[in-house]
Amino acid sequence: MHVQEWLETVPAVAVYALVGLVIGLESLGIPLPGEIILVSSALLASQHGEIDPVVLGASATAGAIIGDSIGYAIGRKGGRPMLAWLGHKFPKHFSEGHIATAERSFEKWGMWAVFFGRFVALLRIFAGPLAGVLRMPYWKFLIANVLGGIVWAGGTTAVIYYVGIVAESWLKRFSWLGLVAAVLVGLTSMLVIKRKAKKAGQNLEAAEAQVP
């Protein structure tokens, strides 16, 4: 069953809780489709008055901040052996190459790696635990974590919600053509942000490789 269709079958409170839980677990370091759940829920909120987009965005933000904080604590306590264990359990996401790339990003960007990591799937999973392993000062991590969680979770909810509102209005006028166009606008805006973040990371890696 499609994610959005399944979400339509559960109460609004359950949707809030599910969004917060999935995003929290993803931020903690467990590879889960947090962004897919958030986008599907925001679209659902735009079509059904029972789901409050403000509460939804707050739930997503809380899950992101709390999950990252727990991941930081686990990483700080577990250290590199924990990364090795994650690499054994989730080789697709926590391979040595992925860990090395994420670590270079942290060394170059510092707090910004936590902030912009929200918009990149790989760093979103790594940010909390890796910040703890690298012993980033907690106050720096907390500032970047809170701001990143608000901008990513709140911003994504707002953008997708209003895209859904526009899509519904266009749908009444132009049938499926309006829906497709509106969804494409929303997806394009998200992809542009991700592409910029990814390009910035590649530029930093290239610059680092040129240093003797």
PDB file of C-alpha atoms in Angstrom:
ATOM      1  CA  MET A   1       0.000   0.000   0.000  1.00  0.00           C
ATOM      2  CA  HIS A   2       1.229   3.517  -0.826  1.00  0.00           C
ATOM      3  CA  VAL A   3       2.547   5.429   2.204  1.00  0.00           C
ATOM      4  CA  GLN A   4      -0.012   8.223   1.872  1.00  0.00           C
ATOM      5  CA  GLU A   5      -2.887   5.782   1.428  1.00  0.00           C
ATOM      6  CA  TRP A   6      -1.814   3.963   4.583  1.00  0.00           C
ATOM      7  CA  LEU A   7      -1.526   7.222   6.533  1.00  0.00           C
ATOM      8  CA  GLU A   8      -5.136   8.029   5.592  1.00  0.00           C
ATOM      9  CA  THR A   9      -6.284   4.987   7.562  1.00  0.00           C
ATOM     10  CA  VAL A  10      -4.828   6.094  10.928  1.00  0.00           C
ATOM     11  CA  PRO A  11      -5.914   8.923  13.295  1.00  0.00           C
ATOM     12  CA  ALA A  12      -4.205  12.316  13.158  1.00  0.00           C
ATOM     13  CA  VAL A  13      -2.531  11.761  16.545  1.00  0.00           C
ATOM     14  CA  ALA A  14      -0.991   8.548  15.217  1.00  0.00           C
ATOM     15  CA  VAL A  15       0.320  10.418  12.162  1.00  0.00           C
ATOM     16  CA  TYR A  16       2.030  13.016  14.382  1.00  0.00           C
ATOM     17  CA  ALA A  17       3.539  10.283  16.545  1.00  0.00           C
ATOM     18  CA  LEU A  18       4.666   8.215  13.536  1.00  0.00           C
ATOM     19  CA  VAL A  19       6.341  11.185  11.855  1.00  0.00           C
ATOM     20  CA  GLY A  20       8.171  12.157  15.046  1.00  0.00           C
ATOM     21  CA  LEU A  21       9.228   8.570  15.741  1.00  0.00           C
ATOM     22  CA  VAL A  22      10.485   7.717  12.244  1.00  0.00           C
ATOM     23  CA  ILE A  23      12.386  10.992  11.847  1.00  0.00           C
ATOM     24  CA  GLY A  24      13.771  10.605  15.372  1.00  0.00           C
ATOM     25  CA  LEU A  25      15.042   7.097  14.680  1.00  0.00           C
ATOM     26  CA  GLU A  26      16.531   8.185  11.351  1.00  0.00           C
ATOM     27  CA  SER A  27      18.300  11.117  13.037  1.00  0.00           C
ATOM     28  CA  LEU A  28      19.518   8.742  15.743  1.00  0.00           C
ATOM     29  CA  GLY A  29      21.377   6.762  13.070  1.00  0.00           C
ATOM     30  CA  ILE A  30      18.910   4.091  11.901  1.00  0.00           C
ATOM     31  CA  PRO A  31      18.348   4.190   8.104  1.00  0.00           C
ATOM     32  CA  LEU A  32      14.602   4.879   7.757  1.00  0.00           C
ATOM     33  CA  PRO A  33      12.568   6.835   5.140  1.00  0.00           C
ATOM     34  CA  GLY A  34      11.957   9.867   7.345  1.00  0.00           C
ATOM     35  CA  GLU A  35      11.721  12.312   4.454  1.00  0.00           C
ATOM     36  CA  ILE A  36       9.209  10.131   2.589  1.00  0.00           C
ATOM     37  CA  ILE A  37       6.994   9.875   5.678  1.00  0.00           C
ATOM     38  CA  LEU A  38       7.187  13.641   6.255  1.00  0.00           C
ATOM     39  CA  VAL A  39       6.394  14.557   2.647  1.00  0.00           C
ATOM     40  CA  SER A  40       3.496  12.086   2.478  1.00  0.00           C
ATOM     41  CA  SER A  41       2.071  13.387   5.773  1.00  0.00           C
ATOM     42  CA  ALA A  42       2.361  17.028   4.676  1.00  0.00           C
ATOM     43  CA  LEU A  43       0.537  16.257   1.432  1.00  0.00           C
ATOM     44  CA  LEU A  44      -2.125  14.428   3.437  1.00  0.00           C
ATOM     45  CA  ALA A  45      -2.512  17.461   5.719  1.00  0.00           C
ATOM     46  CA  SER A  46      -3.139  19.666   2.682  1.00  0.00           C
ATOM     47  CA  GLN A  47      -6.029  17.410   1.641  1.00  0.00           C
ATOM     48  CA  HIS A  48      -7.571  16.577   5.029  1.00  0.00           C
ATOM     49  CA  GLY A  49      -8.444  19.145   7.672  1.00  0.00           C
ATOM     50  CA  GLU A  50      -8.026  16.630  10.493  1.00  0.00           C
ATOM     51  CA  ILE A  51      -4.220  16.919  10.306  1.00  0.00           C
ATOM     52  CA  ASP A  52      -2.836  20.250  11.515  1.00  0.00           C
ATOM     53  CA  PRO A  53       0.300  21.197   9.505  1.00  0.00           C
ATOM     54  CA  VAL A  54       1.667  23.228  12.435  1.00  0.00           C
ATOM     55  CA  VAL A  55       1.422  20.269  14.813  1.00  0.00           C
ATOM     56  CA  LEU A  56       2.850  18.025  12.100  1.00  0.00           C
ATOM     57  CA  GLY A  57       5.826  20.327  11.556  1.00  0.00           C
ATOM     58  CA  ALA A  58       6.384  20.596  15.308  1.00  0.00           C
ATOM     59  CA  SER A  59       6.307  16.791  15.659  1.00  0.00           C
ATOM     60  CA  ALA A  60       8.816  16.383  12.833  1.00  0.00           C
ATOM     61  CA  THR A  61      11.071  19.088  14.307  1.00  0.00           C
ATOM     62  CA  ALA A  62      10.942  17.555  17.781  1.00  0.00           C
ATOM     63  CA  GLY A  63      11.741  14.111  16.391  1.00  0.00           C
ATOM     64  CA  ALA A  64      14.695  15.475  14.420  1.00  0.00           C
ATOM     65  CA  ILE A  65      16.179  17.390  17.367  1.00  0.00           C
ATOM     66  CA  ILE A  66      15.633  14.666  19.977  1.00  0.00           C
ATOM     67  CA  GLY A  67      16.832  11.890  17.665  1.00  0.00           C
ATOM     68  CA  ASP A  68      19.996  13.757  16.767  1.00  0.00           C
ATOM     69  CA  SER A  69      20.692  14.488  20.433  1.00  0.00           C
ATOM     70  CA  ILE A  70      20.323  10.825  21.374  1.00  0.00           C
ATOM     71  CA  GLY A  71      22.549   9.873  18.442  1.00  0.00           C
ATOM     72  CA  TYR A  72      25.151  12.365  19.669  1.00  0.00           C
ATOM     73  CA  ALA A  73      25.094  10.842  23.175  1.00  0.00           C
ATOM     74  CA  ILE A  74      25.396   7.310  21.782  1.00  0.00           C
ATOM     75  CA  GLY A  75      28.242   8.310  19.481  1.00  0.00           C
ATOM     76  CA  ARG A  76      30.103  10.091  22.258  1.00  0.00           C
ATOM     77  CA  LYS A  77      29.830   7.053  24.512  1.00  0.00           C
ATOM     78  CA  GLY A  78      30.326   4.337  21.895  1.00  0.00           C
ATOM     79  CA  GLY A  79      33.104   5.982  19.885  1.00  0.00           C
ATOM     80  CA  ARG A  80      34.537   4.413  16.748  1.00  0.00           C
ATOM     81  CA  PRO A  81      33.695   0.818  17.774  1.00  0.00           C
ATOM     82  CA  MET A  82      30.070   1.849  17.421  1.00  0.00           C
ATOM     83  CA  LEU A  83      30.674   2.999  13.831  1.00  0.00           C
ATOM     84  CA  ALA A  84      32.335  -0.341  13.082  1.00  0.00           C
ATOM     85  CA  TRP A  85      29.297  -2.138  14.515  1.00  0.00           C
ATOM     86  CA  LEU A  86      26.925  -0.014  12.423  1.00  0.00           C
ATOM     87  CA  GLY A  87      29.038  -0.732   9.358  1.00  0.00           C
ATOM     88  CA  HIS A  88      28.574  -4.443  10.000  1.00  0.00           C
ATOM     89  CA  LYS A  89      24.808  -4.100  10.526  1.00  0.00           C
ATOM     90  CA  PHE A  90      24.122  -1.544   7.775  1.00  0.00           C
ATOM     91  CA  PRO A  91      26.951  -1.892   5.222  1.00  0.00           C
ATOM     92  CA  LYS A  92      24.990   0.001   2.563  1.00  0.00           C
ATOM     93  CA  HIS A  93      24.762   3.127   4.716  1.00  0.00           C
ATOM     94  CA  PHE A  94      27.727   2.878   7.099  1.00  0.00           C
ATOM     95  CA  SER A  95      30.505   1.626   4.835  1.00  0.00           C
ATOM     96  CA  GLU A  96      34.071   2.820   5.429  1.00  0.00           C
ATOM     97  CA  GLY A  97      33.763   5.095   2.404  1.00  0.00           C
ATOM     98  CA  HIS A  98      30.590   6.719   3.695  1.00  0.00           C
ATOM     99  CA  ILE A  99      32.081   7.197   7.144  1.00  0.00           C
ATOM    100  CA  ALA A 100      35.247   8.747   5.693  1.00  0.00           C
ATOM    101  CA  THR A 101      33.212  11.132   3.503  1.00  0.00           C
ATOM    102  CA  ALA A 102      31.021  12.189   6.404  1.00  0.00           C
ATOM    103  CA  GLU A 103      34.047  12.648   8.666  1.00  0.00           C
ATOM    104  CA  ARG A 104      35.762  14.898   6.117  1.00  0.00           C
ATOM    105  CA  SER A 105      32.581  16.954   5.898  1.00  0.00           C
ATOM    106  CA  PHE A 106      32.581  17.396   9.669  1.00  0.00           C
ATOM    107  CA  GLU A 107      36.250  18.351   9.756  1.00  0.00           C
ATOM    108  CA  LYS A 108      35.708  20.996   7.071  1.00  0.00           C
ATOM    109  CA  TRP A 109      32.252  22.310   7.963  1.00  0.00           C
ATOM    110  CA  GLY A 110      32.016  21.759  11.718  1.00  0.00           C
ATOM    111  CA  MET A 111      28.613  23.020  12.901  1.00  0.00           C
ATOM    112  CA  TRP A 112      27.476  23.551   9.311  1.00  0.00           C
ATOM    113  CA  ALA A 113      27.784  19.816   8.666  1.00  0.00           C
ATOM    114  CA  VAL A 114      25.105  19.233  11.301  1.00  0.00           C
ATOM    115  CA  PHE A 115      22.910  22.037   9.952  1.00  0.00           C
ATOM    116  CA  PHE A 116      23.132  21.280   6.220  1.00  0.00           C
ATOM    117  CA  GLY A 117      23.322  17.561   6.902  1.00  0.00           C
ATOM    118  CA  ARG A 118      19.556  17.694   7.419  1.00  0.00           C
ATOM    119  CA  PHE A 119      19.117  18.185   3.687  1.00  0.00           C
ATOM    120  CA  VAL A 120      21.371  15.285   2.643  1.00  0.00           C
ATOM    121  CA  ALA A 121      20.195  11.731   3.334  1.00  0.00           C
ATOM    122  CA  LEU A 122      23.668  10.364   4.159  1.00  0.00           C
ATOM    123  CA  LEU A 123      24.610  13.145   6.568  1.00  0.00           C
ATOM    124  CA  ARG A 124      21.138  13.169   8.119  1.00  0.00           C
ATOM    125  CA  ILE A 125      21.770   9.627   9.362  1.00  0.00           C
ATOM    126  CA  PHE A 126      25.396  10.290  10.361  1.00  0.00           C
ATOM    127  CA  ALA A 127      25.172  13.778  11.890  1.00  0.00           C
ATOM    128  CA  GLY A 128      24.270  12.939  15.485  1.00  0.00           C
ATOM    129  CA  PRO A 129      26.389   9.828  16.074  1.00  0.00           C
ATOM    130  CA  LEU A 130      29.412  11.147  14.177  1.00  0.00           C
ATOM    131  CA  ALA A 131      29.336  14.493  16.004  1.00  0.00           C
ATOM    132  CA  GLY A 132      29.457  12.514  19.236  1.00  0.00           C
ATOM    133  CA  VAL A 133      32.273  10.246  18.058  1.00  0.00           C
ATOM    134  CA  LEU A 134      34.318  13.290  16.987  1.00  0.00           C
ATOM    135  CA  ARG A 135      33.492  14.930  20.346  1.00  0.00           C
ATOM    136  CA  MET A 136      32.105  18.140  18.901  1.00  0.00           C
ATOM    137  CA  PRO A 137      31.322  20.503  21.831  1.00  0.00           C
ATOM    138  CA  TYR A 138      27.695  19.846  22.734  1.00  0.00           C
ATOM    139  CA  TRP A 139      26.672  23.505  22.740  1.00  0.00           C
ATOM    140  CA  LYS A 140      27.821  23.858  19.129  1.00  0.00           C
ATOM    141  CA  PHE A 141      26.066  20.656  18.169  1.00  0.00           C
ATOM    142  CA  LEU A 142      22.867  21.711  19.940  1.00  0.00           C
ATOM    143  CA  ILE A 143      22.670  25.081  18.168  1.00  0.00           C
ATOM    144  CA  ALA A 144      23.198  23.515  14.731  1.00  0.00           C
ATOM    145  CA  ASN A 145      20.881  20.631  15.589  1.00  0.00           C
ATOM    146  CA  VAL A 146      17.982  22.851  16.697  1.00  0.00           C
ATOM    147  CA  LEU A 147      18.313  25.319  13.812  1.00  0.00           C
ATOM    148  CA  GLY A 148      18.741  22.532  11.250  1.00  0.00           C
ATOM    149  CA  GLY A 149      15.772  20.605  12.619  1.00  0.00           C
ATOM    150  CA  ILE A 150      13.511  23.663  12.489  1.00  0.00           C
ATOM    151  CA  VAL A 151      14.544  24.707   8.979  1.00  0.00           C
ATOM    152  CA  TRP A 152      14.459  21.198   7.485  1.00  0.00           C
ATOM    153  CA  ALA A 153      11.412  19.697   9.201  1.00  0.00           C
ATOM    154  CA  GLY A 154       9.384  22.897   9.459  1.00  0.00           C
ATOM    155  CA  GLY A 155      10.400  24.117   6.015  1.00  0.00           C
ATOM    156  CA  THR A 156       9.688  20.804   4.303  1.00  0.00           C
ATOM    157  CA  THR A 157       6.273  20.579   5.961  1.00  0.00           C
ATOM    158  CA  ALA A 158       5.364  24.136   4.948  1.00  0.00           C
ATOM    159  CA  VAL A 159       6.553  23.806   1.336  1.00  0.00           C
ATOM    160  CA  ILE A 160       4.862  20.451   0.707  1.00  0.00           C
ATOM    161  CA  TYR A 161       1.681  21.538   2.502  1.00  0.00           C
ATOM    162  CA  TYR A 162       1.264  24.640   0.345  1.00  0.00           C
ATOM    163  CA  VAL A 163       2.210  22.698  -2.768  1.00  0.00           C
ATOM    164  CA  GLY A 164      -0.625  20.316  -1.878  1.00  0.00           C
ATOM    165  CA  ILE A 165      -3.062  23.220  -1.420  1.00  0.00           C
ATOM    166  CA  VAL A 166      -2.104  24.645  -4.809  1.00  0.00           C
ATOM    167  CA  ALA A 167      -2.303  21.187  -6.365  1.00  0.00           C
ATOM    168  CA  GLU A 168      -5.839  20.693  -5.071  1.00  0.00           C
ATOM    169  CA  SER A 169      -6.910  24.057  -6.462  1.00  0.00           C
ATOM    170  CA  TRP A 170      -5.326  23.350  -9.830  1.00  0.00           C
ATOM    171  CA  LEU A 171      -6.765  19.873  -9.842  1.00  0.00           C
ATOM    172  CA  LYS A 172     -10.266  21.320  -9.803  1.00  0.00           C
ATOM    173  CA  ARG A 173      -9.439  23.512 -12.791  1.00  0.00           C
ATOM    174  CA  PHE A 174      -7.024  21.497 -14.870  1.00  0.00           C
ATOM    175  CA  SER A 175      -7.528  17.919 -13.667  1.00  0.00           C
ATOM    176  CA  TRP A 176      -4.313  15.863 -13.267  1.00  0.00           C
ATOM    177  CA  LEU A 177      -2.204  18.376 -15.176  1.00  0.00           C
ATOM    178  CA  GLY A 178      -2.336  20.814 -12.272  1.00  0.00           C
ATOM    179  CA  LEU A 179      -1.474  18.127  -9.751  1.00  0.00           C
ATOM    180  CA  VAL A 180       1.551  16.930 -11.703  1.00  0.00           C
ATOM    181  CA  ALA A 181       2.836  20.492 -12.205  1.00  0.00           C
ATOM    182  CA  ALA A 182       2.439  21.397  -8.533  1.00  0.00           C
ATOM    183  CA  VAL A 183       4.160  18.253  -7.302  1.00  0.00           C
ATOM    184  CA  LEU A 184       7.017  18.818  -9.763  1.00  0.00           C
ATOM    185  CA  VAL A 185       7.512  22.342  -8.413  1.00  0.00           C
ATOM    186  CA  GLY A 186       7.740  21.016  -4.868  1.00  0.00           C
ATOM    187  CA  LEU A 187      10.122  18.202  -5.763  1.00  0.00           C
ATOM    188  CA  THR A 188      12.281  20.523  -7.862  1.00  0.00           C
ATOM    189  CA  SER A 189      12.712  22.965  -4.973  1.00  0.00           C
ATOM    190  CA  MET A 190      13.795  20.136  -2.663  1.00  0.00           C
ATOM    191  CA  LEU A 191      16.182  18.676  -5.254  1.00  0.00           C
ATOM    192  CA  VAL A 192      17.797  22.077  -5.865  1.00  0.00           C
ATOM    193  CA  ILE A 193      18.587  22.433  -2.157  1.00  0.00           C
ATOM    194  CA  LYS A 194      20.002  18.902  -1.999  1.00  0.00           C
ATOM    195  CA  ARG A 195      22.037  19.391  -5.168  1.00  0.00           C
ATOM    196  CA  LYS A 196      23.621  22.561  -3.813  1.00  0.00           C
ATOM    197  CA  ALA A 197      24.528  20.858  -0.560  1.00  0.00           C
ATOM    198  CA  LYS A 198      25.983  17.861  -2.409  1.00  0.00           C
ATOM    199  CA  LYS A 199      27.961  20.088  -4.782  1.00  0.00           C
ATOM    200  CA  ALA A 200      29.393  22.030  -1.859  1.00  0.00           C
ATOM    201  CA  GLY A 201      30.536  18.764  -0.282  1.00  0.00           C
ATOM    202  CA  GLN A 202      32.174  17.608  -3.527  1.00  0.00           C
ATOM    203  CA  ASN A 203      33.989  20.931  -3.889  1.00  0.00           C
ATOM    204  CA  LEU A 204      35.350  20.622  -0.370  1.00  0.00           C
ATOM    205  CA  GLU A 205      36.549  17.062  -1.030  1.00  0.00           C
ATOM    206  CA  ALA A 206      38.219  18.160  -4.283  1.00  0.00           C
ATOM    207  CA  ALA A 207      39.962  21.023  -2.518  1.00  0.00           C
ATOM    208  CA  GLU A 208      41.138  18.704   0.237  1.00  0.00           C
ATOM    209  CA  ALA A 209      42.520  16.203  -2.303  1.00  0.00           C
ATOM    210  CA  GLN A 210      44.668  18.953  -3.899  1.00  0.00           C
ATOM    211  CA  VAL A 211      46.321  19.856  -0.614  1.00  0.00           C
ATOM    212  CA  PRO A 212      49.736  18.088  -0.399  1.00  0.00           C
TER     213      PRO A 212
END
